[in-house]
Coordinates of C-alpha atoms in Angstrom, one line a residue:
M22 CA -44.4 104.9 0.0
D23 CA -46.9 107.3 1.3
T24 CA -49.7 105.1 -0.2
E25 CA -48.9 102.4 2.4
P26 CA -51.2 102.4 5.5
L27 CA -50.1 104.7 8.3
H28 CA -50.0 103.6 11.9
T29 CA -49.7 106.3 14.6
A30 CA -48.7 105.8 18.3
D31 CA -47.4 108.1 21.0
V32 CA -44.3 105.9 21.2
V33 CA -42.6 103.4 19.0
I34 CA -40.1 101.2 20.6
V35 CA -37.7 99.6 18.0
G36 CA -36.4 96.2 19.3
S37 CA -37.9 93.7 21.8
G38 CA -34.7 92.5 23.5
V39 CA -34.4 93.0 27.1
A40 CA -34.0 96.7 26.7
G41 CA -37.0 97.2 24.5
A42 CA -39.2 94.7 26.2
T43 CA -38.6 96.2 29.8
T44 CA -39.1 99.7 28.4
A45 CA -42.4 98.6 26.9
R46 CA -43.4 97.2 30.3
E47 CA -42.5 100.4 32.0
M48 CA -44.2 102.5 29.3
A49 CA -47.5 100.7 30.2
R50 CA -47.5 102.5 33.5
W51 CA -48.5 105.6 31.5
R52 CA -51.5 106.5 29.5
L53 CA -49.7 106.2 26.2
S54 CA -50.2 104.2 23.1
A55 CA -47.2 102.2 22.3
T56 CA -46.0 100.0 19.4
V57 CA -43.0 97.7 19.5
L58 CA -41.3 96.9 16.2
E59 CA -39.1 93.7 16.1
A60 CA -37.1 92.6 13.1
G61 CA -37.2 89.0 14.3
N62 CA -40.2 86.6 14.8
D63 CA -40.0 86.6 18.5
V64 CA -38.9 88.7 21.5
A65 CA -35.2 88.5 22.4
C66 CA -34.0 87.4 19.1
G67 CA -30.7 89.2 19.3
S68 CA -28.1 89.7 22.1
T69 CA -30.5 89.0 24.9
R70 CA -31.1 85.4 23.8
A71 CA -27.4 84.4 23.7
N72 CA -26.5 85.9 27.1
S73 CA -24.7 84.8 30.2
G74 CA -27.7 85.4 32.3
I75 CA -25.7 87.1 35.0
V76 CA -27.1 89.9 37.3
H77 CA -24.0 91.7 38.1
A78 CA -23.5 93.1 41.6
G79 CA -22.0 96.3 40.3
Y80 CA -18.4 96.2 41.4
D81 CA -16.9 96.2 38.0
P82 CA -18.0 99.4 36.1
L83 CA -16.0 102.5 36.6
P84 CA -17.4 104.9 39.2
G85 CA -19.3 107.8 37.7
T86 CA -20.3 106.0 34.5
L87 CA -23.8 105.3 33.3
K88 CA -22.9 101.6 33.5
A89 CA -22.1 101.9 37.2
R90 CA -25.2 104.0 37.9
F91 CA -27.7 101.6 36.1
N92 CA -25.8 98.4 37.1
V93 CA -26.2 99.1 40.8
A94 CA -29.8 100.4 40.5
G95 CA -30.8 97.5 38.2
S96 CA -29.3 94.9 40.6
K97 CA -31.4 96.3 43.4
L98 CA -34.6 96.2 41.3
F99 CA -34.2 92.6 40.0
P100 CA -35.6 90.7 43.0
Q101 CA -38.8 92.9 42.9
W102 CA -39.2 92.6 39.1
A103 CA -38.6 88.8 39.4
D104 CA -41.4 88.6 42.0
D105 CA -43.7 90.8 40.0
L106 CA -43.3 89.2 36.7
G107 CA -42.6 85.6 37.8
F108 CA -39.3 85.0 35.9
S109 CA -36.6 82.8 37.3
Y110 CA -34.0 84.6 39.5
V111 CA -31.5 83.1 41.9
R112 CA -29.2 85.1 44.1
N113 CA -26.3 82.7 44.1
G114 CA -23.5 85.2 44.6
S115 CA -20.4 85.9 42.4
L116 CA -16.8 85.1 42.9
V117 CA -13.7 86.5 41.2
L118 CA -10.7 84.2 41.3
A119 CA -7.1 85.4 41.4
F120 CA -4.1 83.2 40.4
S121 CA -1.2 85.5 40.7
D122 CA -0.1 88.6 42.6
E123 CA -1.1 90.8 39.7
E124 CA -4.6 89.3 39.9
R125 CA -4.8 89.6 43.6
A126 CA -4.1 93.3 43.2
S127 CA -6.8 93.5 40.6
V128 CA -9.3 91.9 43.1
R129 CA -8.4 94.6 45.7
R130 CA -9.1 97.3 43.2
L131 CA -12.5 95.7 42.5
V132 CA -13.3 95.6 46.2
A133 CA -12.4 99.3 46.5
R134 CA -14.6 100.1 43.5
A135 CA -17.5 98.2 45.0
V136 CA -17.3 100.5 47.9
E137 CA -17.1 103.6 45.6
N138 CA -20.2 102.3 43.6
G139 CA -22.2 101.6 46.8
V140 CA -22.3 97.8 46.3
P141 CA -22.8 96.0 49.6
G142 CA -21.5 92.5 50.5
V143 CA -18.2 92.6 48.6
R144 CA -15.1 91.3 50.3
E145 CA -11.8 89.8 49.6
L146 CA -11.1 86.0 50.1
D147 CA -8.0 84.0 50.7
A148 CA -7.4 80.7 48.8
A149 CA -8.9 78.5 51.5
E150 CA -12.1 80.6 51.6
V151 CA -12.4 80.3 47.9
R152 CA -12.0 76.5 47.9
A153 CA -14.5 76.2 50.8
L154 CA -17.1 78.0 48.7
E155 CA -16.3 76.2 45.5
P156 CA -14.5 72.9 46.0
E157 CA -14.3 72.2 42.2
A158 CA -12.3 75.3 41.6
S159 CA -8.6 75.0 40.6
P160 CA -6.2 74.2 43.5
L161 CA -3.9 76.9 42.0
V162 CA -6.2 79.7 43.1
R163 CA -4.5 82.2 45.5
G164 CA -7.5 84.4 46.5
G165 CA -10.5 86.2 45.2
L166 CA -13.6 88.2 46.1
V167 CA -17.1 87.4 46.8
A168 CA -20.1 89.6 45.9
E169 CA -23.2 88.5 47.8
T170 CA -25.7 90.3 45.7
G171 CA -24.6 88.7 42.4
A172 CA -27.4 86.6 40.8
I173 CA -28.5 84.7 37.8
C174 CA -31.6 84.8 35.7
D175 CA -33.0 83.5 32.3
P176 CA -32.5 86.6 30.0
Y177 CA -35.1 85.4 27.5
E178 CA -37.7 84.9 30.2
V179 CA -37.0 88.5 31.6
A180 CA -37.8 89.9 28.1
L181 CA -40.7 87.6 27.5
R182 CA -42.5 88.2 30.8
A183 CA -42.1 92.1 30.5
A184 CA -43.3 91.9 26.9
E185 CA -46.3 89.9 27.8
Q186 CA -47.3 92.3 30.5
A187 CA -46.9 95.2 28.1
A188 CA -49.1 93.3 25.6
E189 CA -51.7 92.6 28.3
H190 CA -51.9 96.4 28.9
G191 CA -52.5 97.3 25.3
T192 CA -49.0 97.6 23.7
T193 CA -48.9 96.4 20.1
F194 CA -46.2 94.1 19.0
R195 CA -45.2 93.8 15.4
F196 CA -42.8 90.9 14.5
N197 CA -40.9 90.4 11.3
E198 CA -40.8 94.1 10.8
R199 CA -37.3 95.4 10.6
V200 CA -37.0 99.2 10.5
V201 CA -35.5 100.2 7.2
S202 CA -35.7 104.0 7.6
V203 CA -36.5 106.6 10.1
E204 CA -36.9 110.4 9.5
R205 CA -37.8 113.5 11.4
L206 CA -41.0 115.1 10.3
A207 CA -41.3 118.7 9.4
P208 CA -44.2 120.4 11.3
E209 CA -46.3 120.7 8.2
R210 CA -46.0 117.0 7.3
A211 CA -46.6 116.0 10.9
A212 CA -49.8 117.9 11.1
A213 CA -50.9 116.3 7.8
L214 CA -50.2 112.8 9.0
D215 CA -51.8 113.3 12.4
P216 CA -55.3 111.7 12.4
V217 CA -56.6 114.0 15.1
G218 CA -55.0 117.2 13.7
P219 CA -52.2 119.2 15.1
S220 CA -51.2 118.1 18.6
D221 CA -48.7 119.0 21.3
P222 CA -46.2 117.5 21.2
P223 CA -46.7 116.7 17.5
L224 CA -45.9 113.5 15.5
R225 CA -42.0 113.8 15.2
Y226 CA -40.8 110.7 13.5
L227 CA -41.8 108.4 10.6
L228 CA -40.5 104.9 10.5
V229 CA -40.8 102.5 7.6
T230 CA -40.4 98.7 8.0
S231 CA -39.4 95.9 5.9
A232 CA -43.1 94.9 5.6
G233 CA -43.7 98.3 3.9
A234 CA -45.7 99.5 6.9
R235 CA -45.4 103.2 8.1
Y236 CA -45.5 104.3 11.7
A237 CA -45.6 107.9 12.9
A238 CA -44.7 108.6 16.5
R239 CA -44.4 111.4 18.9
A240 CA -41.4 109.7 20.5
V241 CA -39.1 106.8 19.6
V242 CA -37.1 104.5 21.9
N243 CA -34.2 103.1 20.0
A244 CA -33.4 99.7 21.5
A245 CA -32.2 98.1 18.3
G246 CA -29.1 96.4 19.6
V247 CA -26.3 96.2 17.3
F248 CA -28.2 98.3 14.8
A249 CA -29.0 101.1 17.1
D250 CA -26.2 103.3 15.6
E251 CA -27.8 103.2 12.3
L252 CA -31.2 104.5 13.5
N253 CA -29.5 107.2 15.7
N254 CA -27.3 108.3 12.8
A255 CA -30.4 108.7 10.5
V256 CA -31.8 111.5 12.8
S257 CA -28.8 113.0 14.7
A258 CA -25.5 114.6 13.9
R259 CA -24.2 113.1 17.1
K260 CA -22.9 109.9 15.3
L261 CA -22.7 106.5 17.1
R262 CA -20.5 103.6 16.0
I263 CA -21.4 100.2 17.3
T264 CA -19.0 97.2 17.0
A265 CA -20.5 93.7 17.1
R266 CA -18.5 91.6 19.5
R267 CA -19.1 87.8 19.2
G268 CA -18.9 85.6 22.2
E269 CA -19.1 81.8 22.1
Y270 CA -20.5 79.7 25.0
C271 CA -20.6 76.0 26.0
L272 CA -23.6 74.7 27.7
Y273 CA -23.4 71.5 29.8
D274 CA -26.0 68.9 30.7
A275 CA -27.9 69.4 34.0
E276 CA -25.8 66.7 35.7
Y277 CA -23.0 69.3 35.7
G278 CA -25.0 72.1 37.1
P279 CA -24.2 71.3 40.8
L280 CA -20.5 71.4 40.3
F281 CA -20.5 75.2 40.9
S282 CA -23.0 77.2 43.1
H283 CA -21.6 80.7 42.4
T284 CA -21.0 82.6 39.2
V285 CA -17.2 82.3 39.0
F286 CA -15.3 85.0 37.1
Q287 CA -11.4 85.3 36.5
A288 CA -9.7 88.3 37.7
P289 CA -8.8 90.8 34.9
S290 CA -5.1 90.9 34.1
S291 CA -2.8 91.9 31.4
A292 CA -3.9 88.7 29.6
G293 CA -7.5 89.7 29.6
K294 CA -10.7 89.1 31.5
G295 CA -10.9 85.3 31.0
V296 CA -14.2 83.4 31.0
L297 CA -16.8 82.6 33.5
V298 CA -18.2 79.3 34.9
T299 CA -21.8 79.6 36.1
P300 CA -24.8 77.5 37.0
T301 CA -27.9 78.5 35.2
V302 CA -31.4 79.0 36.7
H303 CA -32.5 75.7 34.9
G304 CA -29.8 73.6 36.5
N305 CA -27.2 73.5 33.7
L306 CA -23.6 74.7 33.7
L307 CA -22.5 77.5 31.3
V308 CA -18.9 78.4 30.3
G309 CA -17.7 81.3 28.2
P310 CA -17.6 83.5 26.4
N311 CA -14.6 84.6 24.3
A312 CA -14.8 88.0 22.7
V313 CA -14.2 88.5 18.9
E314 CA -14.8 91.9 17.2
Q315 CA -16.3 91.5 13.7
A316 CA -17.6 93.6 11.0
S317 CA -20.8 91.5 10.5
K318 CA -23.7 92.3 12.7
T319 CA -25.5 89.1 12.0
D320 CA -22.8 86.3 12.0
L321 CA -23.5 84.0 14.9
S322 CA -21.3 81.1 13.8
T323 CA -19.3 79.1 16.2
S324 CA -15.9 77.6 15.4
A325 CA -13.6 74.9 16.5
E326 CA -11.0 77.5 17.4
G327 CA -13.5 79.4 19.6
L328 CA -14.5 76.3 21.3
R329 CA -10.9 75.4 22.1
F330 CA -10.2 78.8 23.4
V331 CA -13.2 78.7 25.7
L332 CA -12.4 75.4 27.1
E333 CA -8.8 76.2 27.5
A334 CA -9.6 79.4 29.3
A335 CA -12.2 77.7 31.5
R336 CA -9.6 75.2 32.8
K337 CA -7.9 77.9 34.7
T338 CA -11.1 77.9 36.9
W339 CA -12.4 74.4 36.3
P340 CA -9.5 72.0 35.6
D341 CA -11.9 69.3 34.4
A342 CA -13.6 71.5 31.7
S343 CA -13.9 69.4 28.5
A344 CA -16.3 68.6 25.8
R345 CA -17.8 65.8 27.8
G346 CA -21.2 66.6 29.0
M347 CA -21.6 69.5 26.6
I348 CA -25.1 69.7 25.0
A349 CA -24.8 73.0 23.1
N350 CA -22.2 75.4 21.8
F351 CA -23.7 78.7 20.6
A352 CA -22.7 82.4 20.1
G353 CA -24.1 85.7 20.7
L354 CA -23.4 89.4 19.8
R355 CA -22.7 92.3 22.0
A356 CA -23.4 95.9 20.9
S357 CA -20.2 97.6 22.1
S358 CA -19.3 101.2 21.5
A359 CA -16.4 101.7 19.2
D360 CA -15.7 105.1 20.8
G361 CA -15.8 104.3 24.5
D362 CA -16.9 102.0 27.1
D363 CA -20.3 103.3 28.3
F364 CA -23.9 103.2 27.6
V365 CA -25.6 105.8 25.5
I366 CA -29.0 106.6 27.2
G367 CA -31.4 109.4 26.3
E368 CA -32.0 112.0 23.6
P369 CA -29.4 113.5 21.4
E370 CA -29.4 117.2 21.7
D371 CA -30.5 117.7 18.1
A372 CA -33.1 114.9 18.0
P373 CA -35.8 115.7 20.7
G374 CA -38.1 112.8 21.4
F375 CA -35.6 110.2 20.1
F376 CA -34.4 108.2 23.1
N377 CA -31.5 105.9 22.7
I378 CA -30.7 102.8 24.7
A379 CA -27.6 102.1 22.7
C380 CA -24.1 100.5 23.2
F381 CA -26.0 98.3 25.7
D382 CA -23.4 95.7 26.3
S383 CA -22.6 94.2 29.7
P384 CA -24.0 95.0 32.2
G385 CA -27.0 95.7 30.0
L386 CA -29.2 92.9 31.2
T387 CA -28.7 93.9 34.9
S388 CA -29.3 97.6 34.1
A389 CA -32.4 97.0 32.0
P390 CA -35.0 97.5 34.7
A391 CA -33.4 100.8 35.9
V392 CA -32.8 102.0 32.4
A393 CA -36.5 101.1 31.5
E394 CA -37.8 103.1 34.4
H395 CA -35.6 106.1 33.6
V396 CA -36.5 106.2 29.9
A397 CA -40.2 105.5 30.3
S398 CA -40.5 108.4 32.9
A399 CA -38.6 110.6 30.6
V400 CA -40.8 109.9 27.6
A401 CA -44.0 110.3 29.8
A402 CA -42.8 113.6 31.1
Q403 CA -42.0 114.9 27.7
L404 CA -45.4 113.9 26.3
G405 CA -47.3 115.1 29.4
A406 CA -48.8 111.6 30.1
A407 CA -50.8 110.8 33.0
P408 CA -50.3 107.5 35.1
N409 CA -52.1 104.5 34.0
E410 CA -54.2 103.7 37.0
A411 CA -55.2 100.3 35.5
F412 CA -51.7 99.2 35.4
D413 CA -51.0 96.0 37.5
P414 CA -47.3 95.4 38.1
R415 CA -47.8 91.8 39.1
R416 CA -48.4 88.7 36.8
V417 CA -49.5 85.3 38.1
R418 CA -46.8 82.8 37.5
C419 CA -47.7 79.2 36.7
A420 CA -44.9 77.1 38.0
P421 CA -43.4 74.6 35.5
F422 CA -44.3 71.0 35.9
A423 CA -40.6 70.2 36.5
E424 CA -40.7 72.4 39.6
L425 CA -43.8 70.9 41.2
D426 CA -43.7 68.3 43.9
E427 CA -45.7 65.1 43.7
A428 CA -48.7 66.6 45.5
E429 CA -48.8 69.6 43.3
R430 CA -48.5 67.6 40.1
A431 CA -51.4 65.4 41.2
D432 CA -53.5 68.5 41.9
A433 CA -52.6 70.0 38.5
I434 CA -53.4 66.8 36.7
A435 CA -56.8 66.6 38.5
Q436 CA -57.7 70.0 37.3
D437 CA -56.4 69.5 33.7
P438 CA -55.3 66.0 32.4
R439 CA -53.0 67.6 30.0
W440 CA -50.6 68.2 32.9
G441 CA -50.1 64.5 33.0
H442 CA -49.0 64.2 29.4
V443 CA -45.3 64.8 29.5
V444 CA -44.3 65.6 25.9
C445 CA -40.6 66.6 26.5
R446 CA -39.1 64.0 28.8
C447 CA -35.7 65.6 28.9
C448 CA -37.1 68.8 30.5
E449 CA -40.4 67.4 31.9
V450 CA -42.6 69.8 29.8
T451 CA -46.2 68.8 29.6
E452 CA -48.9 69.4 27.0
A453 CA -50.6 71.9 29.3
E454 CA -47.6 74.1 29.3
L455 CA -47.3 74.0 25.6
V456 CA -50.8 74.9 25.1
A457 CA -50.6 77.8 27.6
A458 CA -47.6 79.2 25.7
L459 CA -49.5 78.9 22.4
R460 CA -52.4 80.8 23.7
G461 CA -50.4 83.5 25.4
P462 CA -50.6 87.2 24.8
L463 CA -47.7 87.1 22.2
P464 CA -47.9 85.0 19.0
V465 CA -45.7 81.9 18.7
L466 CA -44.2 82.1 15.2
S467 CA -41.6 79.4 15.2
L468 CA -40.7 76.2 16.9
D469 CA -37.9 77.9 18.7
A470 CA -40.2 80.5 20.2
L471 CA -42.1 77.6 21.8
K472 CA -38.9 75.9 22.9
W473 CA -37.6 79.2 24.6
R474 CA -41.1 79.7 26.3
T475 CA -41.4 76.3 27.7
R476 CA -37.9 74.7 27.5
A477 CA -39.4 71.8 25.5
M478 CA -36.6 70.5 23.1
M479 CA -33.9 72.0 25.3
G480 CA -32.5 68.7 26.7
R481 CA -30.0 66.1 25.5
C482 CA -32.0 65.1 22.5
H483 CA -32.7 68.6 21.3
G484 CA -36.3 67.6 20.3
G485 CA -35.3 64.5 18.6
F486 CA -38.0 62.6 20.4
C487 CA -40.7 65.1 21.2
S488 CA -40.7 67.5 18.2
P489 CA -43.2 65.4 16.2
E490 CA -45.7 65.5 19.1
I491 CA -45.1 69.2 19.6
A492 CA -45.7 69.8 15.8
K493 CA -49.0 67.9 16.2
I494 CA -50.0 70.1 19.2
V495 CA -49.2 73.2 17.4
A496 CA -51.3 72.1 14.4
R497 CA -54.2 71.4 16.6
E498 CA -54.0 74.6 18.6
T499 CA -53.1 77.0 15.7
G500 CA -54.3 75.4 12.6
R501 CA -50.8 75.5 11.1
A502 CA -49.5 72.4 9.3
P503 CA -45.9 71.4 10.0
E504 CA -44.6 72.7 6.8
A505 CA -46.0 76.2 7.8
L506 CA -44.1 76.1 11.1
D507 CA -40.5 77.5 11.0
K508 CA -37.6 76.2 13.2
R509 CA -36.3 79.5 14.0
L510 CA -36.0 82.1 11.2
P511 CA -38.6 82.7 8.4
G512 CA -38.2 80.2 5.7
S513 CA -36.8 77.4 7.9
P514 CA -39.7 74.9 7.9
V515 CA -39.5 72.0 10.2
V516 CA -40.8 69.6 7.4
A517 CA -41.1 69.8 3.6
S518 CA -44.8 68.8 3.5
S519 CA -47.5 66.9 5.4
R520 CA -50.6 65.1 4.3
P521 CA -53.4 67.5 3.4
D522 CA -55.6 66.5 6.2
Y523 CA -52.9 66.7 8.9
V524 CA -54.4 69.6 10.9
E525 CA -57.9 68.0 10.8
L526 CA -56.4 64.7 12.1
A527 CA -54.5 66.5 14.8
R528 CA -57.7 68.2 16.0
T529 CA -59.7 65.1 16.0
D530 CA -56.8 62.8 17.3
E531 CA -57.8 60.2 14.7
D532 CA -55.3 58.6 12.4
A533 CA -57.8 57.4 9.8
A534 CA -61.5 56.6 9.3
P535 CA -62.6 53.0 10.0
E536 CA -62.0 50.7 7.1
T537 CA -64.9 49.2 5.3
A538 CA -65.6 45.4 5.1
G539 CA -64.3 45.4 1.5
E540 CA -61.1 47.2 2.6
A541 CA -60.6 44.7 5.3
A542 CA -60.9 41.7 3.0
A543 CA -58.5 43.2 0.5
A544 CA -56.0 43.9 3.3
G545 CA -56.2 40.3 4.4
A546 CA -55.6 39.0 0.8
L547 CA -52.5 41.3 0.5
A548 CA -51.1 40.3 3.9
A549 CA -51.0 36.6 2.7
A550 CA -49.0 37.6 -0.3
P551 CA -45.1 37.2 -0.1
G552 CA -43.1 40.5 0.2
V553 CA -46.3 42.4 1.3
Y554 CA -46.3 44.1 4.7
D555 CA -48.9 45.6 6.9
V556 CA -46.6 48.5 8.0
A557 CA -43.5 50.0 6.4
V558 CA -41.4 52.1 8.8
V559 CA -39.0 54.5 7.1
G560 CA -36.1 55.3 9.4
G561 CA -34.2 52.9 11.7
G562 CA -33.4 55.3 14.6
A563 CA -35.0 55.3 18.0
A564 CA -38.5 56.3 16.9
G565 CA -38.4 53.9 13.9
I566 CA -37.3 50.9 16.0
A567 CA -40.0 51.7 18.5
A568 CA -42.6 52.0 15.9
A569 CA -41.7 48.7 14.3
Q570 CA -41.8 47.0 17.7
A571 CA -45.2 48.4 18.5
A572 CA -46.6 47.5 15.2
A573 CA -45.2 43.9 15.5
S574 CA -46.7 43.6 19.0
D575 CA -50.1 44.3 17.5
G576 CA -49.6 41.4 15.1
A577 CA -48.5 43.4 12.0
R578 CA -45.9 42.3 9.4
V579 CA -43.4 45.1 9.5
L580 CA -40.8 46.3 7.0
L581 CA -38.1 48.6 8.6
L582 CA -36.1 50.6 6.1
D583 CA -33.1 52.7 6.8
R584 CA -30.6 54.4 4.4
E585 CA -27.6 53.3 6.7
A586 CA -26.0 49.9 7.1
K587 CA -26.7 49.9 10.8
L588 CA -29.7 50.8 12.7
G589 CA -29.7 53.4 15.6
G590 CA -29.9 56.8 13.8
I591 CA -28.8 59.7 16.0
L592 CA -28.3 57.5 18.9
K593 CA -25.0 56.3 17.4
Q594 CA -23.7 59.7 17.8
C595 CA -24.9 60.3 21.4
V596 CA -21.9 59.1 23.2
H597 CA -23.1 60.6 26.5
N598 CA -24.8 58.4 29.0
G599 CA -28.3 58.8 30.5
F600 CA -30.2 56.4 28.2
G601 CA -32.0 53.2 29.3
L602 CA -32.8 54.1 32.9
H603 CA -36.5 53.6 32.5
R604 CA -36.5 50.9 29.9
F605 CA -33.7 48.8 31.0
G606 CA -33.0 49.9 34.5
V607 CA -29.4 50.8 33.8
E608 CA -27.5 53.9 32.5
L609 CA -26.3 53.5 29.0
T610 CA -24.7 55.6 26.2
G611 CA -26.6 56.2 23.0
P612 CA -24.9 53.4 21.0
E613 CA -25.3 51.0 23.8
Y614 CA -29.0 51.7 24.2
A615 CA -29.4 51.4 20.4
Q616 CA -27.8 48.0 20.4
R617 CA -30.1 46.7 23.0
E618 CA -33.1 47.9 21.0
I619 CA -31.7 46.3 17.9
D620 CA -31.1 43.0 19.8
A621 CA -34.8 43.2 21.0
L622 CA -35.9 43.9 17.5
A623 CA -34.1 40.7 16.2
T624 CA -36.2 38.4 18.4
R625 CA -39.4 39.5 16.5
G626 CA -39.8 37.2 13.5
S627 CA -42.4 39.5 12.0
V628 CA -40.1 42.4 11.4
D629 CA -37.9 42.5 8.3
V630 CA -34.9 44.9 8.2

């Protein structure tokens, strides 16, 4: 293994979730070389991505714990971080609802705990006050509390913006490199590995990744999520045990977002902590999670049982909760300590220079900015680093097209016509935004990475309409054919194959070279023959029907082929409404919309099905 190339850095950060990414950003404030090793192919591939997105006020953690300390500090930092980095953040306030005398007593304890933790703006509410704030809440509510400093954010966006800023200041990011071993270096070996000779402090740790690469570092930040215990236990006798706790969520369409304005929790009781109902910063409604401890640290499966539990628990808060309007059901893992209920932050006594950010479950997201500042400062002090005077804490945020008013949209289009090409209609994402993401400081290695950066393909159709156009843009910008583009994980290609000249065609935006006179004559002869068509469309879903109609409108004889007995494709399964507003001027379900298109197709005599 020593024959593999050796990379050296002052600091190696393992993991690019919200803990690792924010720490990388804070490390950029110091004159230190830093490398981030990430097992996935994007930032925030683990717990951060499947997260509630709640910036907790700080009334819940037990006073005196690290959770209480960093939760309160992080909550105070979030507005400034959002302003500096340009990620979405809304201070919408939190409610905790009580439905019994036991739960009202629990609420009063939380109010008292808020005072002890130094959290402002927390007070008890009676039932009428709760209903005035949230009219859709259950009429059975008997009281609650409000926390004015509670907020919501996009967890992925927090990690991405922090990581991008770190990259812009020289931090190296290595994706698809899972750390498979870490060892403490003896002084003699450290001196031999150091390219500049013996130094103070010396190289102290050697990490090997799944790619076979070796990294030697003077300090390590362990932000490896559910795997943080394995790295810690390789270098320290102070063993950690992390339990993976799976939580399932239900995400609702944007039309449900306005139903609740606050993040609404259920008061803890002898029956458990319940589930939350919250708007998201992107206008959706999120419900969940449950909490299931499991042995696997990779199982993100959802289940009918989990979905039923979440919906039933949510009805305590929101009586109308059901599967109607739900556009996604997903699960995430939390890295919970098996030996307590607190974060593990800092160096083990027997492993100097190895800084843990471990057992980082809720309120980890809220705490991340404060923990990042704390850990980066500790690393810098230990390594004797000077401040990086070139560090600029602010990044210019380019507002999404969906947030622009008509005048702003017109101005953007005048400067770059690609702003006028709306690729994802569900979320109003333009070609300009996709191109900007592809040209950003961090590589886009999957279709999902582009989705999370831009929100394209996150709407009702989940990319059913826009993904072919997006694949074309990716090919044009990166030179990668569709079969080289993974959906999410390595080895999950979007398509099996494409024509050899696909990338060239995408870059020239031409479908084919002009035909010769001989080719035109041959085509005319074939068109006159029975059973011969100008165009064959394979697939009778929305795209296939539209293609057949367009070709027929241009005078072509069209054959439309589908493997099923009835046209419509995925539209037949889209039982929600929202289709047809632009085309037919009326709101239809998927099957209703499909039938109208099928009826329109039947009027064209030049299309055979």
